[in-house]
XYZ file of C-alpha atoms in Angstrom:
464
model
C 23.234 -63.025 67.754
C 22.847 -63.598 64.027
C 24.001 -60.679 61.893
C 21.226 -61.153 59.347
C 17.521 -61.836 59.529
C 15.839 -63.914 56.831
C 12.194 -64.810 56.514
C 10.198 -66.717 53.934
C 6.598 -65.556 53.558
C 3.934 -67.698 51.963
C 0.791 -65.583 52.139
C -2.013 -64.783 49.705
C -0.595 -61.282 49.230
C 3.141 -61.991 49.072
C 5.220 -65.105 48.463
C 8.963 -64.797 48.734
C 11.893 -64.230 50.991
C 13.270 -61.112 52.671
C 16.729 -60.705 54.153
C 18.154 -57.764 56.103
C 21.252 -57.129 58.162
C 20.405 -56.465 61.813
C 23.391 -54.274 62.677
C 24.129 -50.567 62.433
C 24.982 -49.102 59.015
C 27.916 -46.719 59.377
C 30.402 -45.574 56.721
C 29.055 -48.019 54.186
C 29.546 -51.027 56.449
C 27.439 -53.130 58.782
C 28.881 -52.890 62.278
C 28.008 -53.943 65.807
C 27.243 -51.370 68.529
C 30.137 -50.176 70.647
C 28.439 -50.825 73.992
C 26.953 -53.908 75.577
C 24.548 -52.555 78.213
C 20.931 -53.266 79.158
C 17.790 -51.856 77.621
C 14.108 -52.714 77.835
C 12.509 -53.077 74.439
C 8.775 -52.687 73.876
C 8.505 -52.526 77.672
C 8.379 -56.275 77.864
C 11.785 -57.972 77.435
C 15.183 -57.178 78.973
C 18.009 -57.504 76.444
C 21.436 -56.024 75.768
C 21.579 -52.362 74.756
C 22.608 -53.535 71.316
C 19.350 -55.435 70.929
C 15.768 -54.551 70.031
C 12.957 -57.044 69.823
C 10.841 -56.238 66.783
C 7.226 -57.344 67.011
C 4.752 -58.008 64.231
C 1.888 -55.527 64.319
C -0.704 -58.151 63.389
C 0.403 -60.931 65.752
C 2.341 -59.251 68.558
C 4.919 -62.043 68.176
C 8.660 -61.490 67.964
C 9.849 -61.067 64.355
C 13.538 -60.739 65.119
C 16.038 -58.884 67.282
C 18.098 -56.030 65.870
C 21.106 -54.261 67.292
C 20.615 -50.823 68.839
C 23.224 -48.138 69.298
C 24.270 -45.555 71.869
C 25.802 -42.086 71.798
C 29.151 -43.660 70.911
C 27.665 -45.095 67.740
C 26.177 -41.689 66.901
C 29.711 -40.253 67.200
C 30.973 -42.830 64.705
C 28.146 -42.029 62.299
C 28.832 -38.283 62.572
C 32.539 -38.873 61.907
C 31.683 -40.902 58.805
C 29.191 -38.323 57.556
C 31.669 -35.454 58.060
C 34.369 -37.346 56.190
C 31.988 -38.086 53.335
C 30.883 -34.445 53.228
C 34.484 -33.226 52.984
C 35.794 -35.786 50.505
C 33.021 -37.561 48.580
C 29.934 -36.530 46.675
C 28.841 -38.075 43.970
C 10.458 -54.375 41.208
C 11.708 -57.116 43.435
C 12.986 -54.650 45.987
C 9.653 -52.826 46.098
C 7.832 -56.046 46.968
C 10.357 -56.916 49.670
C 10.013 -53.429 51.160
C 6.229 -53.773 51.097
C 6.425 -57.169 52.782
C 8.636 -55.805 55.559
C 6.336 -52.807 56.023
C 3.229 -55.003 56.257
C 4.998 -57.395 58.621
C 6.385 -54.740 60.969
C 3.916 -51.842 60.707
C 0.706 -53.775 60.056
C -0.565 -51.951 56.983
C -2.201 -54.084 54.273
C 0.353 -55.383 51.781
C -1.283 -53.664 48.797
C -1.185 -50.294 50.585
C 2.458 -50.801 51.515
C 3.255 -51.634 47.878
C 1.718 -48.364 46.688
C 3.580 -46.337 49.308
C 6.939 -47.871 48.443
C 6.591 -47.991 44.657
C 4.805 -44.684 44.240
C 5.841 -42.677 47.284
C 9.396 -43.576 48.270
C 10.775 -44.365 44.818
C 9.276 -41.293 43.171
C 10.523 -39.065 45.963
C 14.079 -40.332 45.559
C 13.883 -39.735 41.809
C 12.370 -36.286 42.305
C 15.143 -35.031 44.580
C 17.858 -36.705 42.495
C 16.633 -34.413 39.732
C 17.187 -31.366 41.964
C 20.856 -32.157 42.606
C 22.190 -29.903 39.827
C 19.440 -27.267 40.001
C 20.122 -25.628 43.360
C 21.363 -22.203 42.321
C 22.331 -18.944 43.944
C 21.590 -15.448 42.615
C 23.567 -12.597 41.166
C 22.470 -9.413 42.920
C 22.863 -5.966 41.341
C 24.510 -3.510 43.747
C 26.702 -0.749 42.191
C 28.956 -0.515 39.152
C 31.967 -0.776 41.454
C 31.306 -4.256 42.766
C 29.305 -7.390 42.215
C 27.608 -9.745 44.653
C 26.195 -13.190 44.396
C 24.809 -15.865 46.669
C 25.283 -19.617 46.730
C 23.476 -22.304 48.644
C 25.817 -24.557 50.588
C 24.916 -27.715 52.523
C 24.998 -27.622 56.309
C 27.165 -30.690 56.560
C 26.085 -33.520 58.851
C 22.297 -33.775 59.117
C 20.393 -36.067 61.483
C 16.897 -37.274 60.657
C 14.597 -38.889 63.239
C 11.748 -40.566 61.393
C 8.331 -41.966 62.430
C 6.923 -45.466 62.435
C 3.774 -44.887 60.388
C 5.306 -44.581 56.907
C 7.862 -46.552 54.861
C 11.531 -46.483 55.900
C 10.666 -45.538 59.498
C 11.628 -45.647 63.215
C 12.873 -47.792 66.071
C 9.464 -49.467 66.374
C 9.472 -50.383 62.688
C 13.100 -50.379 61.483
C 13.070 -53.274 59.024
C 12.512 -51.247 55.856
C 15.226 -48.746 56.839
C 17.703 -51.581 57.299
C 16.716 -53.046 53.939
C 17.217 -49.615 52.379
C 20.742 -49.458 53.803
C 21.763 -52.552 51.849
C 20.585 -50.890 48.636
C 22.569 -47.716 49.378
C 25.808 -49.587 48.741
C 24.432 -51.297 45.660
C 23.499 -47.888 44.252
C 27.102 -46.746 44.622
C 26.684 -44.192 47.396
C 30.095 -43.340 48.921
C 30.693 -44.674 52.448
C 29.498 -42.320 55.169
C 26.965 -40.356 53.119
C 24.113 -42.420 54.587
C 24.379 -43.881 58.097
C 21.590 -45.654 59.978
C 21.816 -46.008 63.764
C 18.954 -47.952 65.344
C 17.998 -46.715 68.767
C 15.526 -45.150 71.162
C 14.995 -41.489 72.001
C 15.695 -40.070 75.453
C 14.085 -42.800 77.567
C 17.550 -43.861 78.642
C 20.779 -41.956 79.171
C 22.959 -41.574 76.060
C 20.540 -43.345 73.735
C 20.545 -42.484 70.053
C 17.793 -39.860 69.723
C 19.076 -37.807 72.619
C 22.672 -38.154 71.447
C 21.764 -36.788 68.007
C 19.702 -33.915 69.404
C 22.610 -32.736 71.587
C 25.509 -33.634 69.299
C 27.807 -30.614 68.772
C 28.821 -31.593 65.220
C 25.380 -32.307 63.833
C 24.469 -29.027 62.120
C 20.826 -29.718 61.334
C 18.162 -32.109 62.615
C 14.791 -33.009 61.153
C 12.134 -34.739 63.231
C 8.722 -36.173 62.429
C 6.592 -37.227 65.375
C 4.811 -35.860 68.420
C 4.686 -32.211 69.438
C 6.006 -33.161 72.893
C 9.171 -34.695 71.449
C 9.525 -31.807 69.014
C 9.724 -29.434 71.977
C 12.489 -31.562 73.519
C 14.497 -31.478 70.294
C 14.231 -27.690 70.107
C 15.363 -27.489 73.732
C 18.313 -29.769 72.986
C 19.314 -27.537 70.072
C 19.222 -24.464 72.306
C 21.326 -26.196 74.959
C 23.910 -27.573 72.530
C 25.086 -25.963 69.284
C 21.926 -24.165 68.061
C 21.578 -26.686 65.246
C 18.887 -25.884 62.692
C 15.639 -27.706 63.519
C 12.727 -28.617 61.268
C 9.711 -30.348 62.747
C 6.711 -32.131 61.237
C 4.488 -32.721 64.244
C 0.960 -33.665 65.212
C -2.376 -32.622 63.854
C -6.089 -32.534 64.554
C -7.177 -31.528 61.100
C -10.693 -30.263 60.295
C -12.566 -31.679 57.319
C -15.525 -29.374 56.549
C -18.467 -30.585 54.477
C -21.013 -27.999 53.352
C -24.645 -28.585 52.362
C -23.888 -28.210 48.641
C -21.089 -30.817 48.601
C -21.284 -33.937 46.450
C -22.400 -36.091 49.377
C -21.303 -39.454 47.993
C -17.811 -38.180 47.199
C -17.555 -36.279 50.484
C -18.303 -39.461 52.430
C -15.658 -41.426 50.527
C -12.980 -38.764 50.919
C -13.800 -38.147 54.594
C -13.611 -41.888 55.178
C -10.178 -42.048 53.546
C -9.143 -38.963 55.485
C -9.590 -40.621 58.865
C -9.203 -44.369 58.289
C -6.213 -44.504 55.910
C -3.233 -46.318 57.454
C -5.465 -47.396 60.356
C -5.873 -43.747 61.331
C -2.146 -43.460 62.022
C -1.512 -40.304 59.994
C -0.529 -36.895 61.325
C -2.639 -35.253 58.598
C -5.735 -37.372 59.276
C -9.004 -35.478 58.905
C -9.932 -36.425 62.446
C -12.430 -33.604 63.059
C -15.263 -33.908 60.549
C -17.629 -30.899 60.463
C -20.898 -31.445 58.585
C -23.419 -28.701 57.867
C -26.803 -29.356 59.450
C -28.729 -29.746 56.145
C -26.902 -32.987 55.215
C -25.762 -34.141 58.656
C -28.139 -37.110 59.033
C -27.504 -38.374 55.491
C -23.760 -38.068 55.984
C -23.818 -40.019 59.262
C -25.792 -42.803 57.609
C -23.351 -43.154 54.715
C -20.245 -42.681 56.827
C -21.369 -45.316 59.328
C -22.054 -47.817 56.531
C -18.547 -47.285 55.161
C -17.028 -47.791 58.612
C -18.985 -51.015 59.126
C -17.739 -52.308 55.752
C -14.171 -51.534 56.786
C -14.638 -53.328 60.099
C -15.835 -56.413 58.246
C -12.702 -56.348 56.090
C -10.105 -55.794 58.797
C -7.517 -58.472 59.381
C -4.124 -59.926 58.536
C -2.173 -57.491 56.313
C -1.012 -60.447 54.197
C -4.470 -61.938 53.663
C -4.819 -60.353 50.248
C -8.258 -58.881 50.923
C -7.776 -56.935 54.175
C -8.613 -53.251 53.860
C -7.616 -52.405 57.420
C -4.720 -53.838 59.417
C -3.810 -53.767 63.114
C -2.445 -50.787 65.020
C 1.338 -50.708 65.070
C 1.673 -51.939 68.679
C -0.245 -52.859 71.793
C 0.886 -49.553 73.304
C -0.743 -47.608 70.488
C -3.855 -49.801 70.647
C -4.256 -49.160 74.380
C -3.734 -45.442 73.872
C -6.525 -45.342 71.285
C -8.847 -47.307 73.555
C -8.208 -44.717 76.248
C -9.516 -41.996 73.943
C -12.553 -44.092 73.053
C -13.383 -44.484 76.736
C -12.845 -40.761 77.243
C -15.302 -39.991 74.457
C -17.928 -42.231 76.015
C -17.400 -40.637 79.414
C -17.789 -37.145 77.938
C -21.104 -38.112 76.360
C -20.157 -38.646 72.718
C -21.726 -41.572 70.872
C -19.357 -44.254 69.453
C -18.151 -46.000 67.278
C -18.055 -43.029 64.972
C -18.331 -40.346 67.590
C -21.358 -38.118 67.096
C -22.885 -35.528 69.422
C -19.329 -34.302 69.925
C -18.641 -30.912 71.477
C -15.520 -28.934 70.433
C -14.299 -28.892 74.041
C -14.177 -32.691 74.414
C -10.791 -34.385 74.704
C -11.387 -36.504 71.597
C -12.108 -33.313 69.629
C -8.920 -31.516 70.710
C -6.118 -34.072 71.115
C -4.439 -36.151 68.432
C -5.548 -39.773 68.788
C -3.487 -41.240 65.930
C -5.985 -43.998 65.377
C -9.189 -44.882 63.489
C -11.596 -42.691 65.437
C -14.082 -40.550 63.547
C -15.255 -37.420 65.381
C -18.233 -35.760 63.649
C -19.655 -32.363 64.601
C -22.633 -30.452 63.216
C -22.409 -26.770 62.228
C -24.721 -24.067 60.899
C -22.734 -21.286 59.255
C -19.431 -20.813 57.469
C -18.131 -18.309 60.006
C -19.055 -20.586 62.903
C -17.175 -23.570 61.531
C -14.082 -21.510 60.670
C -13.875 -20.217 64.253
C -14.261 -23.709 65.755
C -11.844 -25.286 63.283
C -9.143 -22.715 64.087
C -9.666 -22.903 67.857
C -6.983 -25.541 68.420
C -3.216 -25.681 68.897
C -2.607 -27.671 65.702
C -2.569 -26.474 62.114
C -1.295 -29.222 59.828
C -4.037 -29.693 57.220
C -7.703 -29.140 56.434
C -10.363 -30.208 53.949
C -13.267 -28.311 52.375
C -16.096 -29.947 50.448
C -18.360 -27.625 48.488
C -19.470 -27.000 44.892
C -19.148 -23.246 45.467
C -15.693 -22.241 44.203
C -15.747 -18.849 45.907
C -16.568 -20.439 49.268
C -13.897 -23.113 48.775
C -11.171 -20.524 48.198
C -12.443 -18.230 50.955
C -12.512 -21.000 53.586
C -9.186 -22.499 52.447
C -7.558 -19.110 53.006
C -9.277 -18.554 56.364
C -8.287 -21.884 57.941
C -5.018 -21.903 59.881
C -3.340 -24.890 58.277
C -0.299 -25.557 56.112
C -2.236 -27.664 53.589
C -5.808 -27.174 52.391
C -7.564 -29.789 50.257
C -10.703 -28.852 48.308
C -13.042 -31.728 47.368
C -10.291 -34.227 48.118
C -8.251 -35.369 51.120
C -4.855 -36.987 51.787
C -3.694 -36.414 48.204
C -0.036 -35.543 48.777
C 2.140 -34.528 45.834
C 5.933 -34.788 45.967
C 6.358 -31.433 44.220
C 4.032 -29.513 46.574
C 5.235 -28.323 50.021
C 3.764 -29.964 53.117
C 4.037 -28.781 56.709
C 2.160 -27.226 59.579
C 1.118 -23.974 61.198
C 1.165 -23.367 64.960
C 2.224 -26.422 66.989
C 2.095 -28.746 63.986
C 5.649 -27.955 63.074
C 8.379 -25.748 61.683
C 9.513 -25.845 58.062
C 8.248 -27.769 55.052
C 8.705 -31.148 53.455
C 8.260 -31.957 49.749
C 8.814 -29.737 46.754
C 11.498 -27.115 46.211
C 10.772 -25.584 49.640
C 12.498 -28.391 51.504
C 15.838 -27.623 49.833
C 15.987 -24.342 51.750
C 15.967 -26.291 55.020
C 19.015 -28.372 54.067
C 21.195 -25.589 52.649
C 22.436 -22.248 53.951
C 23.019 -19.044 51.977
C 26.476 -17.555 51.575
C 26.778 -14.017 50.181
C 29.946 -13.242 48.198
C 31.001 -9.591 47.543
C 33.608 -8.903 44.844
C 35.337 -5.560 44.490
C 35.641 -4.405 40.894
C 36.839 -0.795 41.129
C 36.456 0.472 44.695
C 39.622 2.162 45.959
C 40.594 3.393 49.434
């Protein structure tokens, strides 16, 4: 197969070419997979193990084929990363990244541009600034000795990333492969960054499973489903007890009180559930509205949803506000939840008359489904909101500052937004309570998950 993929796009939103290498990126070089076996990709085409068919989210047509690895390729990547750890430390692109993200993931081009230019680039700059600011502490003990700590890296770290955000997974690998080409241009030593395309544990010795069980990977970070997160923890326990951080699913409550600014609450709640076609772990997918404004909220929220439906379409059209779901598999999964909601007695398309016990009110859909429930009192809504296995995020809309703080503290969630939603800041920690994950991303907190503390004791005058 061809070792590179090139495409010229002539769309209202983006005009230009994109080129990526389709191989594996190991030790600063593009290489082919070690094995030549069989694998089914997207559950529709039989190809060699070293091959994935990548489909466009909007069209369902084949974009290109990329090479996928096995456990042997993971071994090579680990070897390269260990060698780098021991011996080495040290606007056009944004549009191309956005084009690849819109092509592969289906999000509108303008949204992809903002995520790449604002999100990814700023995050890289932010953590580059932390490189020389990770310090230990000097700890007072006695006059006869001194002690200090230092934070040391774990060594080889594996990261399994999702398909719903830039630089993502095996379903949407094009931006990650484009990123790999820039790693060399930026002067990163060979082996510091390695990218191995591949599936999880659907097949024996495939990449995700190989990383989870690998004895020389010291730490693994995973973003995705709670089910897979459990499997990664199990793999750690059965292998080398590697450190695990998990950013998992959510079913986040967004609570709107009678005294909220109704117009703003509708807009933020709308963004909270429909951003990225509803494919966000932190989506405000359970909307609780106090009974005094319930009818007015439903009217405004429904109008906003209808406007979005009228402006859904091709991510490259230039005026689409809502793109396709990432794959037919995800689309069918969402439709299953819609049918479940109808069967349980909820009223679509924005689901009203929803009871907290319904499937659509308890399970993560990961799609553009609005579930709206009416409540009477503050205590009632707190109890219902917390009565779930997830705890990733929550929203509170009220003009009463005391209530806002009180409810934010009472809700069992790692992030609480007051009179806003989905406003992530790079410098502020993000992560979940309960089964929404372990550890934190963003901010200084994340550095603790990638370094370990060594305590050093120095004898000054102790004698035996």
